Amino acid sequence: MIFKLISTKGFQQQAKYLDIKTKRILDNKLDLILQNPYRFKALNYKNHKLFRVPLNINSKETRLIYKIINPNIILICLLERKRNYKDLKKYLKNL
C-alpha cells in the first residue's frame, strides 16, 4: 500500500523552526515511516492508536508522534520527552 504524509498545523509550526541538520534527520525518519509506518513503537493514548519515533533535537529527547488512517499518515507533533506526553492532548484536539 502506498501511504501519503499529511502534517497538522501544529507540526508545521514546530518543523518550521528546526535547523538544517535536524530537518535532515527528520526527513530520514519520514522516509523510514513511508517505507513501513508500523516500524516504530505504538503508543495507546486514550482512544487513539499513535506511533512514536525517537529523535534527539538540540540535545533534548524528543518524540515525533503520528497516526495512521489508511492511506494517510498524519504527523501530529514533536514532543519533548521530559514533559511526559502532557502536551499531547492539546495537539490531538486539532486532529
Coordinates of C-alpha atoms in Angstrom, one line a residue:
M1 CA 0.0 0.0 0.0
I2 CA 1.2 3.5 -0.8
F3 CA 0.9 5.9 2.1
K4 CA 0.8 9.7 2.0
L5 CA 2.2 12.0 4.6
I6 CA -0.1 14.8 6.0
S7 CA 1.0 17.2 8.6
T8 CA -1.1 19.1 11.1
K9 CA -0.7 22.9 11.5
G10 CA 0.9 22.3 14.9
F11 CA 3.6 20.0 13.4
Q12 CA 4.2 22.5 10.5
Q13 CA 4.8 25.3 13.0
Q14 CA 7.2 23.1 15.1
A15 CA 9.1 22.0 12.0
K16 CA 9.5 25.5 10.7
Y17 CA 11.9 26.4 13.5
L18 CA 14.2 23.4 13.2
D19 CA 17.8 23.8 12.0
I20 CA 19.1 22.3 8.8
K21 CA 20.8 19.3 10.4
T22 CA 17.6 18.4 12.4
K23 CA 15.4 18.8 9.3
R24 CA 17.7 16.3 7.5
I25 CA 17.4 13.8 10.4
L26 CA 13.6 14.3 10.4
D27 CA 13.5 13.7 6.6
N28 CA 15.3 10.5 7.0
K29 CA 12.9 9.3 9.7
L30 CA 9.9 10.3 7.5
D31 CA 11.4 8.2 4.7
L32 CA 11.5 5.2 7.1
I33 CA 7.9 5.9 8.1
L34 CA 6.8 5.9 4.5
Q35 CA 8.6 2.5 3.8
N36 CA 6.9 0.9 6.8
P37 CA 4.7 3.0 9.0
Y38 CA 4.3 0.2 11.6
R39 CA 8.0 0.0 12.2
F40 CA 8.1 2.3 15.3
K41 CA 6.7 1.7 18.7
A42 CA 2.9 2.0 19.2
L43 CA 1.5 4.3 21.8
N44 CA -2.1 3.8 23.0
Y45 CA -3.3 7.2 24.2
K46 CA -7.0 7.2 25.3
N47 CA -8.9 6.2 22.1
H48 CA -6.1 6.9 19.7
K49 CA -3.5 4.4 18.4
L50 CA -0.5 6.5 17.8
F51 CA 3.1 5.8 16.9
R52 CA 6.3 7.5 18.2
V53 CA 9.7 8.0 16.7
P54 CA 12.6 8.8 19.0
L55 CA 14.6 11.9 17.9
N56 CA 17.4 14.0 19.5
I57 CA 16.8 17.6 18.8
N58 CA 19.2 20.1 20.3
S59 CA 20.3 17.5 22.9
K60 CA 16.8 17.0 24.0
E61 CA 14.9 13.7 23.8
T62 CA 12.0 14.4 21.5
R63 CA 9.3 12.2 20.0
L64 CA 7.6 12.5 16.7
I65 CA 4.0 11.5 17.1
Y66 CA 2.0 10.2 14.2
K67 CA -1.3 8.4 13.5
I68 CA -2.1 6.1 10.6
I69 CA -5.5 6.5 8.9
N70 CA -5.2 4.5 5.7
P71 CA -3.9 5.6 3.2
N72 CA -2.7 8.6 5.2
I73 CA 0.0 9.1 7.8
I74 CA -0.9 12.1 9.9
L75 CA 2.1 13.8 11.5
I76 CA 0.7 15.3 14.7
C77 CA 3.6 16.9 16.7
L78 CA 7.1 16.9 18.1
L79 CA 7.0 16.3 21.9
E80 CA 9.8 16.8 24.4
R81 CA 10.2 13.5 26.4
K82 CA 10.7 15.3 29.7
R83 CA 7.1 16.6 29.5
N84 CA 5.8 13.1 29.8
Y85 CA 3.3 13.5 26.9
K86 CA 1.3 16.1 28.8
D87 CA 1.1 18.4 25.8
L88 CA -0.3 15.5 23.6
K89 CA -3.9 16.2 24.5
K90 CA -3.5 19.8 23.1
Y91 CA -2.2 18.6 19.8
L92 CA -4.9 15.9 19.4
K93 CA -7.7 18.4 19.6
N94 CA -6.6 19.7 16.2
L95 CA -6.7 16.3 14.7

